[in-house]
Short mmCIF file of C-alpha atoms and ligand atoms in Angstrom, two decimals:
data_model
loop_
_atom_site.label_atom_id
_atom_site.label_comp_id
_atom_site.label_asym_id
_atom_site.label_seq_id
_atom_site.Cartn_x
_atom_site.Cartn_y
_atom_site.Cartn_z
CA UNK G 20 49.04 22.03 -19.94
CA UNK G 21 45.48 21.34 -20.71
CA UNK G 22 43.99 22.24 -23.82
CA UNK G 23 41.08 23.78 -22.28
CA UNK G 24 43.91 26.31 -20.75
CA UNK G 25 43.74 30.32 -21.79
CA UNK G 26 46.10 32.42 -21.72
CA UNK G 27 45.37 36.21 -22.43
CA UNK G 28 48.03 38.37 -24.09
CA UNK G 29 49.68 39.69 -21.30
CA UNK G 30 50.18 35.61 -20.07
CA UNK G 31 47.70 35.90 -17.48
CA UNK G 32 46.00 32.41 -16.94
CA UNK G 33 42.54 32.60 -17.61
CA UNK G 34 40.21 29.79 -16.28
CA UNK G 35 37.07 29.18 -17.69
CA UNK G 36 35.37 30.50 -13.92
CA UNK G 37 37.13 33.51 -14.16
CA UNK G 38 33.92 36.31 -14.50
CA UNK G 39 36.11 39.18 -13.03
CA UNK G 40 39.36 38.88 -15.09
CA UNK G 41 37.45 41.12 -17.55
CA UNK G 42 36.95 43.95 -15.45
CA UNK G 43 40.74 44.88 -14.84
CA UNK G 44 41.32 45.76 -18.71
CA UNK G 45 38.90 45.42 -21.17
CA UNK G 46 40.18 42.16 -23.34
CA UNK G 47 39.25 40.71 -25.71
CA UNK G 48 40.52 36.77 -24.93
CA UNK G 49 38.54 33.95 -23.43
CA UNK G 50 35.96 33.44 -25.66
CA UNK G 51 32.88 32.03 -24.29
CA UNK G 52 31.69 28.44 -25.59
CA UNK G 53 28.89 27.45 -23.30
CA UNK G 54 28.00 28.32 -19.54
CA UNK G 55 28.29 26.57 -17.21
CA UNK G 56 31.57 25.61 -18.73
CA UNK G 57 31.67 21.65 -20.18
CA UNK G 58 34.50 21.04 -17.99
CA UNK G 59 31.85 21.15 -15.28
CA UNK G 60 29.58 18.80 -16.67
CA UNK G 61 29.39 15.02 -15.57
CA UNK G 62 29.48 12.04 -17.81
CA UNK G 63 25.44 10.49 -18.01
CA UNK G 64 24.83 7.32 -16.64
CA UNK G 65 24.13 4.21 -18.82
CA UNK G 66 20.07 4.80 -17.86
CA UNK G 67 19.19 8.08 -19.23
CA UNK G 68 18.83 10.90 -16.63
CA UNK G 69 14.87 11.43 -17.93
CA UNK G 70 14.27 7.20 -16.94
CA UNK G 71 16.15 7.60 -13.70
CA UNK G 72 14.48 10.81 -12.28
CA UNK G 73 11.67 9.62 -9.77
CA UNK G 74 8.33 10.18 -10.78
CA UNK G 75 5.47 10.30 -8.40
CA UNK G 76 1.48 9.61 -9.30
CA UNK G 77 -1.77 11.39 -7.64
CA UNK G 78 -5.00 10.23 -8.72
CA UNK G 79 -7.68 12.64 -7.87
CA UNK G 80 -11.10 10.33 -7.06
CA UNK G 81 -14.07 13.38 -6.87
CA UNK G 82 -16.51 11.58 -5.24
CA UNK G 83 -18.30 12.13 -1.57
CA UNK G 84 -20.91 10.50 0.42
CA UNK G 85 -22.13 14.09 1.51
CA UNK G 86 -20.84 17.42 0.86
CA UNK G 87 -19.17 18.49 3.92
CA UNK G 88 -19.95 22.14 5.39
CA UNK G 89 -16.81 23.42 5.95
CA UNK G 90 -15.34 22.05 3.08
CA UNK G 91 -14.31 23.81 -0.24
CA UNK G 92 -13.29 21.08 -2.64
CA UNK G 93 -14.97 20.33 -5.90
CA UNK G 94 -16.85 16.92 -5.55
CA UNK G 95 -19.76 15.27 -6.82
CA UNK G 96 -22.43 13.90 -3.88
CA UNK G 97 -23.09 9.90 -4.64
CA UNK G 98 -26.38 9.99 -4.53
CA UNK G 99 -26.37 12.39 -7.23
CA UNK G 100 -23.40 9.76 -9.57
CA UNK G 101 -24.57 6.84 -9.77
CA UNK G 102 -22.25 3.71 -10.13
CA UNK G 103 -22.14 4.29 -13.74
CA UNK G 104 -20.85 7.48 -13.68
CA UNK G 105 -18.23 6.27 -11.17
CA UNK G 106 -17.46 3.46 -13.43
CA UNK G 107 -16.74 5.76 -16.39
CA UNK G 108 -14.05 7.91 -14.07
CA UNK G 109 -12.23 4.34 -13.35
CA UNK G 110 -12.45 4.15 -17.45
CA UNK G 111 -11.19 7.38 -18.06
CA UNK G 112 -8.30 7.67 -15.06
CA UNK G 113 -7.13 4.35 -16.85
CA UNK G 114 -7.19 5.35 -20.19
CA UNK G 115 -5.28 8.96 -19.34
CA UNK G 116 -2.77 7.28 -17.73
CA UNK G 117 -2.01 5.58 -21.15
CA UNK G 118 -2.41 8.48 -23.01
CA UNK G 119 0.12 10.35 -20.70
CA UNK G 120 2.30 7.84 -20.96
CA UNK G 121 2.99 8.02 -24.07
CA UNK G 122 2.35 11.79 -24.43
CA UNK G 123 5.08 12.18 -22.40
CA UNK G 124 7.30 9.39 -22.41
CA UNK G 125 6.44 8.45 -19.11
CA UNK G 126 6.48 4.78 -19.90
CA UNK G 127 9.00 2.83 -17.69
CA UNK G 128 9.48 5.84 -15.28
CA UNK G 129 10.14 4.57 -11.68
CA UNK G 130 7.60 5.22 -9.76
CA UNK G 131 8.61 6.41 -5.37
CA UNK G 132 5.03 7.39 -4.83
CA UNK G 133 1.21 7.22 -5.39
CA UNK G 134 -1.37 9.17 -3.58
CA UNK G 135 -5.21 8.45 -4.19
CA UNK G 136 -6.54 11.66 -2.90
CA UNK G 137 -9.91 12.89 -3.32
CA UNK G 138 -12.68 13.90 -2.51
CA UNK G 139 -13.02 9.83 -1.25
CA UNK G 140 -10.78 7.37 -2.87
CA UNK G 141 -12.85 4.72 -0.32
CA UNK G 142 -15.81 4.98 -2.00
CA UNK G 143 -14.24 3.31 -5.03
CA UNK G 144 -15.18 -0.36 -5.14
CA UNK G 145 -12.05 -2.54 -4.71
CA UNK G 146 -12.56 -4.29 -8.03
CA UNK G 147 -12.51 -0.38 -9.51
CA UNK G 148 -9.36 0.59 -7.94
CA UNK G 149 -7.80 -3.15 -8.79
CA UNK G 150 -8.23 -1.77 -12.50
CA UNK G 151 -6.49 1.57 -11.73
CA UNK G 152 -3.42 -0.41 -10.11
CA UNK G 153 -3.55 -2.69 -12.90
CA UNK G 154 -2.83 0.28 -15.19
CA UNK G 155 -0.38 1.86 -13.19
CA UNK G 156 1.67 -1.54 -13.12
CA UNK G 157 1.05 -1.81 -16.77
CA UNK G 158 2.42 1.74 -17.22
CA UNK G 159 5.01 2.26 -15.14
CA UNK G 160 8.35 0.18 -12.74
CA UNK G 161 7.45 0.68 -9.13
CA UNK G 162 10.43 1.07 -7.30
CA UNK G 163 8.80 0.17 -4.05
CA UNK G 164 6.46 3.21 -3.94
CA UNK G 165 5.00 4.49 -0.85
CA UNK G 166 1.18 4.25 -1.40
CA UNK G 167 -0.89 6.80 0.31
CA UNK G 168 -4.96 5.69 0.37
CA UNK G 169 -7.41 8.41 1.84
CA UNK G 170 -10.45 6.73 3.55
CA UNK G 171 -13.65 8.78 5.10
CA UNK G 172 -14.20 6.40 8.31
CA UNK G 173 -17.83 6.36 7.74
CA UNK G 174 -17.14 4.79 4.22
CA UNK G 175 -14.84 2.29 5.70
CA UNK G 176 -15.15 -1.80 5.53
CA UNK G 177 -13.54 -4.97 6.21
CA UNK G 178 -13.61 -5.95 2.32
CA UNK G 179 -12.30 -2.44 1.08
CA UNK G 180 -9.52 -2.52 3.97
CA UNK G 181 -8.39 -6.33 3.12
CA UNK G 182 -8.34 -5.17 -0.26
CA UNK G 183 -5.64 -2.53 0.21
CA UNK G 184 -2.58 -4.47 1.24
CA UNK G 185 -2.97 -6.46 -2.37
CA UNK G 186 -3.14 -3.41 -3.96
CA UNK G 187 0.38 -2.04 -2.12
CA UNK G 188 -1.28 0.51 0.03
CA UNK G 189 1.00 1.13 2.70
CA UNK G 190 0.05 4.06 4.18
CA UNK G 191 -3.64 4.72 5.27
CA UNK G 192 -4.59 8.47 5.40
CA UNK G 193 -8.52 8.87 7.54
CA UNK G 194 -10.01 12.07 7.59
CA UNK G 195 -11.28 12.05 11.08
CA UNK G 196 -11.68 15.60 11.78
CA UNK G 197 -12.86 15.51 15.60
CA UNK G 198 -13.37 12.84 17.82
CA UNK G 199 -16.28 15.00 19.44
CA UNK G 200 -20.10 13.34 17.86
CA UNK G 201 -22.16 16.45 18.40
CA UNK G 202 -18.61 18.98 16.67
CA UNK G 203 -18.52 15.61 13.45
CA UNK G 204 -22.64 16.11 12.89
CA UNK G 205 -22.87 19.65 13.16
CA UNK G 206 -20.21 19.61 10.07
CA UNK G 207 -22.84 17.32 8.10
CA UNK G 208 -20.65 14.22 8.21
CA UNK G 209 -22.13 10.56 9.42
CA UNK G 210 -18.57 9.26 11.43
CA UNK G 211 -18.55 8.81 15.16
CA UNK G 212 -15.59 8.04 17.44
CA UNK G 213 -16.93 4.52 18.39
CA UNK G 214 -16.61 3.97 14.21
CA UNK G 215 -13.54 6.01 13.78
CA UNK G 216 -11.38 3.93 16.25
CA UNK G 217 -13.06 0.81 15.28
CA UNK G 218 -11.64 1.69 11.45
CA UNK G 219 -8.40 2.97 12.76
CA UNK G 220 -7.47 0.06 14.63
CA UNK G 221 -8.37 -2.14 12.17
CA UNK G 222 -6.56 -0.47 9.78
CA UNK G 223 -3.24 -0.68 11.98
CA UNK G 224 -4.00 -4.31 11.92
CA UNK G 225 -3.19 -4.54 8.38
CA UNK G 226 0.87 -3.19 8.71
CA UNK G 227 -0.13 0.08 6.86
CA UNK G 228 1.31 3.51 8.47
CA UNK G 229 -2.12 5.48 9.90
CA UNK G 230 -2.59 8.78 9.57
CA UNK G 231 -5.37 10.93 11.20
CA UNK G 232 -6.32 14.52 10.21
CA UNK G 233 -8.26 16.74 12.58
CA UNK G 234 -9.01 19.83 11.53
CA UNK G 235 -9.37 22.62 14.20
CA UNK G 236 -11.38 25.58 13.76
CA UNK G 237 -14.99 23.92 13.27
CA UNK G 238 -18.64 25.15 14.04
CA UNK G 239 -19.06 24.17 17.93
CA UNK G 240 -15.43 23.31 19.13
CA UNK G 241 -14.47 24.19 21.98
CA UNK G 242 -11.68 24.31 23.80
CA UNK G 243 -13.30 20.77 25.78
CA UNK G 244 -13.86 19.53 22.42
CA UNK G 245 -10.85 20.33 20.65
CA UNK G 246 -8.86 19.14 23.81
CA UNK G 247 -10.86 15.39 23.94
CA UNK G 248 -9.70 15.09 19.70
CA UNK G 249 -6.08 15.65 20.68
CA UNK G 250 -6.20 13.61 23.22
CA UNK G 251 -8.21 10.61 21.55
CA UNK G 252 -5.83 11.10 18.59
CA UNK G 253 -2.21 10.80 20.59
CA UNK G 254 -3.71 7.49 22.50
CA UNK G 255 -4.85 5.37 19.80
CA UNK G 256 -0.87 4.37 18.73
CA UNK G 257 -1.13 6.07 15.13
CA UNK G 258 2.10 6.86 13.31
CA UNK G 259 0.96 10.01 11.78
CA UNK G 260 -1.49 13.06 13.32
CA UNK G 261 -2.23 15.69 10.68
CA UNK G 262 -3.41 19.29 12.37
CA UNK G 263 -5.14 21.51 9.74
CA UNK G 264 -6.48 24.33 10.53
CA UNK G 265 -9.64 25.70 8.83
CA UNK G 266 -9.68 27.22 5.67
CA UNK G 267 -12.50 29.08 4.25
CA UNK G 268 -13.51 29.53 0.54
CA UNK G 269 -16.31 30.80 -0.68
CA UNK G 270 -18.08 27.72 -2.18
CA UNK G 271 -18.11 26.37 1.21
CA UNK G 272 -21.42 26.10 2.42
CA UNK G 273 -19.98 27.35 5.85
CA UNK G 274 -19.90 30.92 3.92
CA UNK G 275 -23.81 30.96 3.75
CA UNK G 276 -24.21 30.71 7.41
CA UNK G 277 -21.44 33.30 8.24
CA UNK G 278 -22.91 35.78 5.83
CA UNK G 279 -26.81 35.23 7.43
CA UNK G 280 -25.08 35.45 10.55
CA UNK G 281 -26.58 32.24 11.42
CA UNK G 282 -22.67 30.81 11.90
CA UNK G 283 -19.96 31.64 14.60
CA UNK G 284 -16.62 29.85 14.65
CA UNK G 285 -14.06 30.05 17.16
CA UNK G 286 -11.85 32.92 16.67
CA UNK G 287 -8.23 33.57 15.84
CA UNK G 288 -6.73 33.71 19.57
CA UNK G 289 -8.89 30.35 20.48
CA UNK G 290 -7.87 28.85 16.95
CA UNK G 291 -4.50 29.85 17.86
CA UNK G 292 -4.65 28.05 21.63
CA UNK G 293 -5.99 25.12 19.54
CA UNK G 294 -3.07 25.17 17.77
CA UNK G 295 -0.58 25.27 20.81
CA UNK G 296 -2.21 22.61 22.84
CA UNK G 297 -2.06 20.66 20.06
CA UNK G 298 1.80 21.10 19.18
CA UNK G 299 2.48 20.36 22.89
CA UNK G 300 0.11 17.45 23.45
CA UNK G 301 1.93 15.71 20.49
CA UNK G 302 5.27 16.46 21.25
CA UNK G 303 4.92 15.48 25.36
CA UNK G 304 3.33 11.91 23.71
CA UNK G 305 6.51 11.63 21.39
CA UNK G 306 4.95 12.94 17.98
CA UNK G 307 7.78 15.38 16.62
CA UNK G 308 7.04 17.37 13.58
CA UNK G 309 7.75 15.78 9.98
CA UNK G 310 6.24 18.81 8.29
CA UNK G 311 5.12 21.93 9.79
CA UNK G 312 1.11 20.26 10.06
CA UNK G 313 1.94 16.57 10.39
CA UNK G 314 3.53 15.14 13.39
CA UNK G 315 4.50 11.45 13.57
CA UNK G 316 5.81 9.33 16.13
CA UNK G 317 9.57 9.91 16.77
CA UNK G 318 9.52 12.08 13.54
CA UNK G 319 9.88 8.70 11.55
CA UNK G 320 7.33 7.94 8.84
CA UNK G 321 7.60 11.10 6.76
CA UNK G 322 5.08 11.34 3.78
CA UNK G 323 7.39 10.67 0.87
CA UNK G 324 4.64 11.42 -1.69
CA UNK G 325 3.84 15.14 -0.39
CA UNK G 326 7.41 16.17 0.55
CA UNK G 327 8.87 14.84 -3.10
CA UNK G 328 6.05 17.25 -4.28
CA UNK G 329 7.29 20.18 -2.12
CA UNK G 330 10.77 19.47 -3.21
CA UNK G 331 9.91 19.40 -6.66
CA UNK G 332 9.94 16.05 -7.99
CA UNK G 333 8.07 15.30 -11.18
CA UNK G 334 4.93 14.47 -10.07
CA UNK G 335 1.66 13.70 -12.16
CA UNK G 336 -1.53 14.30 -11.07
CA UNK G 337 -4.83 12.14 -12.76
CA UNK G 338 -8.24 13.07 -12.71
CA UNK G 339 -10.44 15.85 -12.62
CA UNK G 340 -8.72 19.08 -11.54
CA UNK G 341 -5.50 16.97 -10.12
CA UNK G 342 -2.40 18.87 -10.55
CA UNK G 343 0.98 18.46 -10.48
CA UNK G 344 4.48 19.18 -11.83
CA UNK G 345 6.58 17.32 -14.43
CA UNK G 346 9.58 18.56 -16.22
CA UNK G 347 9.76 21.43 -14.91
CA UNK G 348 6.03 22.57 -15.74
CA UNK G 349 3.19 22.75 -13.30
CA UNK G 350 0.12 21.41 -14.65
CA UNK G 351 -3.53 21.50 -13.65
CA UNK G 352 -6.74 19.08 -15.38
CA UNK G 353 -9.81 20.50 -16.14
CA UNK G 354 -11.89 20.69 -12.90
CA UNK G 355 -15.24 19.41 -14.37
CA UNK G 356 -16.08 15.78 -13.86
CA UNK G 357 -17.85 15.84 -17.34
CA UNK G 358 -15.45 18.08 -18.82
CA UNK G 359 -12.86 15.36 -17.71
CA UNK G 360 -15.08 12.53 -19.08
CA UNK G 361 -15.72 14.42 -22.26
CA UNK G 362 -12.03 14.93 -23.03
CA UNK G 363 -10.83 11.65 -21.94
CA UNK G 364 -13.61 10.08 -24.68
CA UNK G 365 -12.66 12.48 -27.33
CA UNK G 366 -8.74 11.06 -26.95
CA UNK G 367 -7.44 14.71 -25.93
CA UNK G 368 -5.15 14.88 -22.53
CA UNK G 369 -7.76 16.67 -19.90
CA UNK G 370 -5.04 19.49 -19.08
CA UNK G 371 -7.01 22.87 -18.15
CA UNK G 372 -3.62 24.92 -17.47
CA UNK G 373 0.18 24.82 -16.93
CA UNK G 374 3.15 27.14 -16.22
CA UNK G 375 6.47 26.34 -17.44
CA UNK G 376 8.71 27.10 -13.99
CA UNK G 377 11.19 29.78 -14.48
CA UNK G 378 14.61 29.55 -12.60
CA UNK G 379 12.82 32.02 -9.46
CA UNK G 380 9.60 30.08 -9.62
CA UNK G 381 11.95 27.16 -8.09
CA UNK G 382 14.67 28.95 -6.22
CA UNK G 383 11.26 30.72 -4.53
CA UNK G 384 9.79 26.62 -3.89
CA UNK G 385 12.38 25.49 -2.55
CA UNK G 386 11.91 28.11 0.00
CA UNK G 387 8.39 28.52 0.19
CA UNK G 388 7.13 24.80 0.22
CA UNK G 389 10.75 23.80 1.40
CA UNK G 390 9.71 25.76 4.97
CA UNK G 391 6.70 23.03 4.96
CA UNK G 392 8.97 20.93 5.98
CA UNK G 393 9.63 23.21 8.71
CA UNK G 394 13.65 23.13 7.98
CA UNK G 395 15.83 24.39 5.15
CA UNK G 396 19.09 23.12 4.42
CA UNK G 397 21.22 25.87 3.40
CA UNK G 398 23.97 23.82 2.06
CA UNK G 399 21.45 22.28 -0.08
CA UNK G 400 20.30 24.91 -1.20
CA UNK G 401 23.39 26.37 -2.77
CA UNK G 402 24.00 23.26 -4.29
CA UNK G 403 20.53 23.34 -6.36
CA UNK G 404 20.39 26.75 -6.82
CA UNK G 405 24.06 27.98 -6.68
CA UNK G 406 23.29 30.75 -3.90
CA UNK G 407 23.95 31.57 -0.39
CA UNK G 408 20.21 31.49 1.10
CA UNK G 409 21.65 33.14 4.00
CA UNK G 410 23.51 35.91 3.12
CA UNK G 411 21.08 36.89 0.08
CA UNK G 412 18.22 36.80 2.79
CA UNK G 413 20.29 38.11 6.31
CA UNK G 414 17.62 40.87 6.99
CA UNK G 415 14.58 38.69 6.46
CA UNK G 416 15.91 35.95 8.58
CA UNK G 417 17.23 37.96 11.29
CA UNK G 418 13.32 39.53 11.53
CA UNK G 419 11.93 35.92 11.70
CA UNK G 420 14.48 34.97 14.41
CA UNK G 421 14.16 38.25 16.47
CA UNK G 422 10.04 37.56 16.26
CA UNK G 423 11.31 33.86 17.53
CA UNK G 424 9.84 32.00 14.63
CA UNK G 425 13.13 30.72 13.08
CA UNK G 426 16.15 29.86 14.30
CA UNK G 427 19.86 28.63 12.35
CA UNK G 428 21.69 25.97 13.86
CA UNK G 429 24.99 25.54 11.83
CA UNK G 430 23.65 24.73 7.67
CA UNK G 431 20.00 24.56 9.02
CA UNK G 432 17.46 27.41 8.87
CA UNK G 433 14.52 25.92 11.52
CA UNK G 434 10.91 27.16 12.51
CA UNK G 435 10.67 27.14 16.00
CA UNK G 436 7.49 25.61 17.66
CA UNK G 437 5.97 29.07 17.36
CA UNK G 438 7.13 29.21 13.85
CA UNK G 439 5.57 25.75 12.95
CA UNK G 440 1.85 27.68 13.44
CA UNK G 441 3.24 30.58 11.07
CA UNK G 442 5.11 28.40 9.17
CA UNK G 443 3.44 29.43 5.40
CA UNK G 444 3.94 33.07 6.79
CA UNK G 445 7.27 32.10 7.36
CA UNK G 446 8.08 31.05 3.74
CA UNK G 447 5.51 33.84 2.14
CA UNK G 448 8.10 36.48 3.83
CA UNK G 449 11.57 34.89 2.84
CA UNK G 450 9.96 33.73 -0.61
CA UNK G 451 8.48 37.46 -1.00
CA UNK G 452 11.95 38.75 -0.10
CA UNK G 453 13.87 36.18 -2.31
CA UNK G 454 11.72 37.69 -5.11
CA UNK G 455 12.53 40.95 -4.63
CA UNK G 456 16.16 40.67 -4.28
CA UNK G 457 16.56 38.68 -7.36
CA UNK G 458 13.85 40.85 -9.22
CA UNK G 459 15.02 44.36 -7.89
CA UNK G 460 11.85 45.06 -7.06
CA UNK G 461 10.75 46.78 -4.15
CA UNK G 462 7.62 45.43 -2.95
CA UNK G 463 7.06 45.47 0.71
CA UNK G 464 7.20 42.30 2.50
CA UNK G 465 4.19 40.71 3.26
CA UNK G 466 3.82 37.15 3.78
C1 SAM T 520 -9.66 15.07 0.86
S1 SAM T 520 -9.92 15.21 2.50
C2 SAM T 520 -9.75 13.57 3.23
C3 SAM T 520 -10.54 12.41 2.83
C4 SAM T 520 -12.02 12.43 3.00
N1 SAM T 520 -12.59 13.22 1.98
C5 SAM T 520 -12.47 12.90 4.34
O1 SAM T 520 -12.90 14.02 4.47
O2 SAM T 520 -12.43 12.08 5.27
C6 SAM T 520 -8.37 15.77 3.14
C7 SAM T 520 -8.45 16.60 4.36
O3 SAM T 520 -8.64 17.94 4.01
C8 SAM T 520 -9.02 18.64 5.18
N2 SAM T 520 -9.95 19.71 4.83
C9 SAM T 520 -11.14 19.61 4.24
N3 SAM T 520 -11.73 20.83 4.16
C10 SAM T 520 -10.88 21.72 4.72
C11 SAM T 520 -10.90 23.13 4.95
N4 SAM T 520 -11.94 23.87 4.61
N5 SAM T 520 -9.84 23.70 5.54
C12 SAM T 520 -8.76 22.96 5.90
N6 SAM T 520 -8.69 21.63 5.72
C13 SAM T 520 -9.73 21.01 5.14
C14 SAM T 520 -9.70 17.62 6.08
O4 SAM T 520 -9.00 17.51 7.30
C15 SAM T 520 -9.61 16.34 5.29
O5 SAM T 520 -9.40 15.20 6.09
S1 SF4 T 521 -14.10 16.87 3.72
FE1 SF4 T 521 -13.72 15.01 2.58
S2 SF4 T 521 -15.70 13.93 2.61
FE2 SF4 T 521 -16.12 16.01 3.18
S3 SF4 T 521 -16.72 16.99 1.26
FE3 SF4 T 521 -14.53 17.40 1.61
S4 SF4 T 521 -13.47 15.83 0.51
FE4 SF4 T 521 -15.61 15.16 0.75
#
């Protein structure tokens, strides 16, 4: 017999999973030593489990040839930052990379991803993001990372796109927006589609995965318009289409024009039809959904970097106002390029705020960004979390299958095609009813 064995009084067998033996009699035997019991836990590997976690890397770049109407993030116009100032945000990205490092004994981490993201990451010189690599491989083991590069078409050329295989880019994200010229200049940008395909196909020349993002919902599309981007976008024999749909915040300049009334955008039911056409016209030309807004060809090339992120990998985000998540805390830099700069020069990490993640925070992200991914594996699930998704949820899920947005096949919650347009609906309601459930409280359920 084990030593770990218990035997009550009465010469009952106790195990150490036993919860209910309690509840017959009240006892006093089986005295508690630590839950989950030790006999449960796993000998560590040789590598520490902190070293052998994958980490994952965003750089934030803030910069912009022109500030796009419809768009809402912070950047700073380059006409307005010079090359100096640009110079000094290479200086300071490199220098909080060491200082994170250490700060958080990140040094030797392996590294799966790395995501310049901006803003423009293209209108970095290639000698400036040389010097950002260079840190990174000073900093860090890449463990054959996927590395995502965001280019603006219009800031595309030949030397910055030769550059990028040297560097390890791999996968080439261009914000294309529409392939209509009169929809692209009414949203202030300078791209056209004789520049955008030229850029696209020279980028598949250099091995990279493309990407394209359109983004319905713009001043003067229509449906002619919308359908001629779709269509452009599924010929041109890129791996990845990304559909957003418009967003609007109120520092967009967008916002100005709606309140003047000087502004109309199509409305819901057209953005809607937008939507559908463009689910169907990627799925007839063989792009199948990798996440519930990018499709890519045969539903290979999924974006490691952004689905690690949804998932919850550690993930550190550089820059001004990057973000990200690392042992278990979700952190956010200070937004303000100069604030950034200031902090960086003083020695002091640039972080603005951060949320240590309770144990709901990530049972509700694995089902709210886990849904991004437009499936849920409910097997998975109890694994991480130790619960039965299913059962806990049965009235939610049954309303999102009787409205035809979600379906189960066998240890897989799905959305449907429908479901893919609702899809952050989708995991608002099940995360809203997780919450309440494991809270007891009684909100109503709204996603
Ligand atoms: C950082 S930008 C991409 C790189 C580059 N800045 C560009 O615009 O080409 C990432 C994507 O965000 C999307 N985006 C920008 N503003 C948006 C908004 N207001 N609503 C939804 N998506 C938006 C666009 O599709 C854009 O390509
Ligand atoms: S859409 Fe891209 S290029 Fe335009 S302002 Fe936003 S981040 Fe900059």
């Amino acid at each position: 017999m084990s030593k770990n064995t218990l035997i009550s009084r009465s010469g009952r067998l106790l195990t150490e999973r036993d919860l209910d033996y309690r509840l017959e009699t009240p006892s006093r035997d089986g005295f508690v030593v630590a839950w989950p019991p030790q006999r449960h836990w796993r000998p560590v590997e040789k590598t520490s489990q902190v070293t052998s976690r994958p980490l994952h890397l965003y750089f934030h770049i803030p910069f912009c040839l022109q500030r796009c109407r419809y768009c809402f993030f912070k950047v700073g116009i380059l006409s307005e930052n010079s090359h100096e100032v640009r110079e000094a945000y290479v200086d300071a990205l490199c220098k909080e990379v060491e200082m994170v490092a250490d700060a958080m004994d990140l040094r030797g981490r392996r590294v799966r991803s790395i995501y310049f993201g901006g803003g423009t990451p293209s209108v970095l010189s290639p000698e400036q993001l040389a010097r950002v690599k260079k840190t990174i491989d000073a900093h860090f083991v890449l463990d054959d990372p996927e590395f995502v590069f965001e280019i603006e078409p219009v800031t595309f050329s030949n030397r910055l796109i030769d550059s990028l295989p040297d560097l390890g880019v791999n996968r080439i994200s261009f914000g294309v927006q529409s392939f209509d010229d009169r929809v692209v200049a009414l949203t202030g940008r300078h791209d056209t589609e004789e520049k955008n395909c030229r850029a696209i196909e020279r980028a598949l020349g250099t091995g990279a995965v493309v990407n394209i993002d359109l983004l319905s919902g713009l001043e003067g599309e229509t449906e002619a318009s919308w359908r001629h981007s779709v269509n452009r976008a599924t010929g041109l024999g890129v791996h990845a289409i990304t559909m957003y749909k418009l967003e609007l915040y109120s520092n967009a300049e967008y916002m100005e024009g709606l309140k003047h009334g000087k502004l109309s955008l199509p409305n819901n039911q057209q953005e809607l039809e937008f939507a559908r056409y463009g689910i169907e016209q990627f799925q007839s030309n063989g792009y199948l959904p990798s996440t519930y807004f990018t499709f890519t060809r045969e539903g290979k090339f999924p974006q490691r970097h952004i689905i690690s992120r949804w998932r919850g990998e550690d993930m550190y985000g550089f820059g001004a106002s990057a973000f990200g998540s690392i042992n278990n805390e979700s952190r956010q830099n200070v937004s303000e390029i100069d604030d950034y700069l200031k902090c960086i020069k003083e020695g002091e990490i640039p972080l603005h705020r951060s949320l240590k993640n309770s144990s709901l925070d990530n049972m509700m992200r694995d089902v709210i960004m886990g849904l991004k991914t437009t499936t849920i594996d409910l097997s998975n699930y109890h694994k991480r979390h130790g619960i039965r998704l299913e059962s806990l949820l049965s009235t939610a899920i049954e309303f999102l299958v009787s409205t035809g947005l979600l379906y189960r096949d066998g240890e897989k919650l799905h959305l449907t095609q429908e479901g893919i347009i609702y899809g952050d609906y989708c995991g608002r309601y099940l995360g809203a009813g997780l919450r309440n459930i494991m809270t007891g409280e009684q909100r109503p359920l709204r996603a």
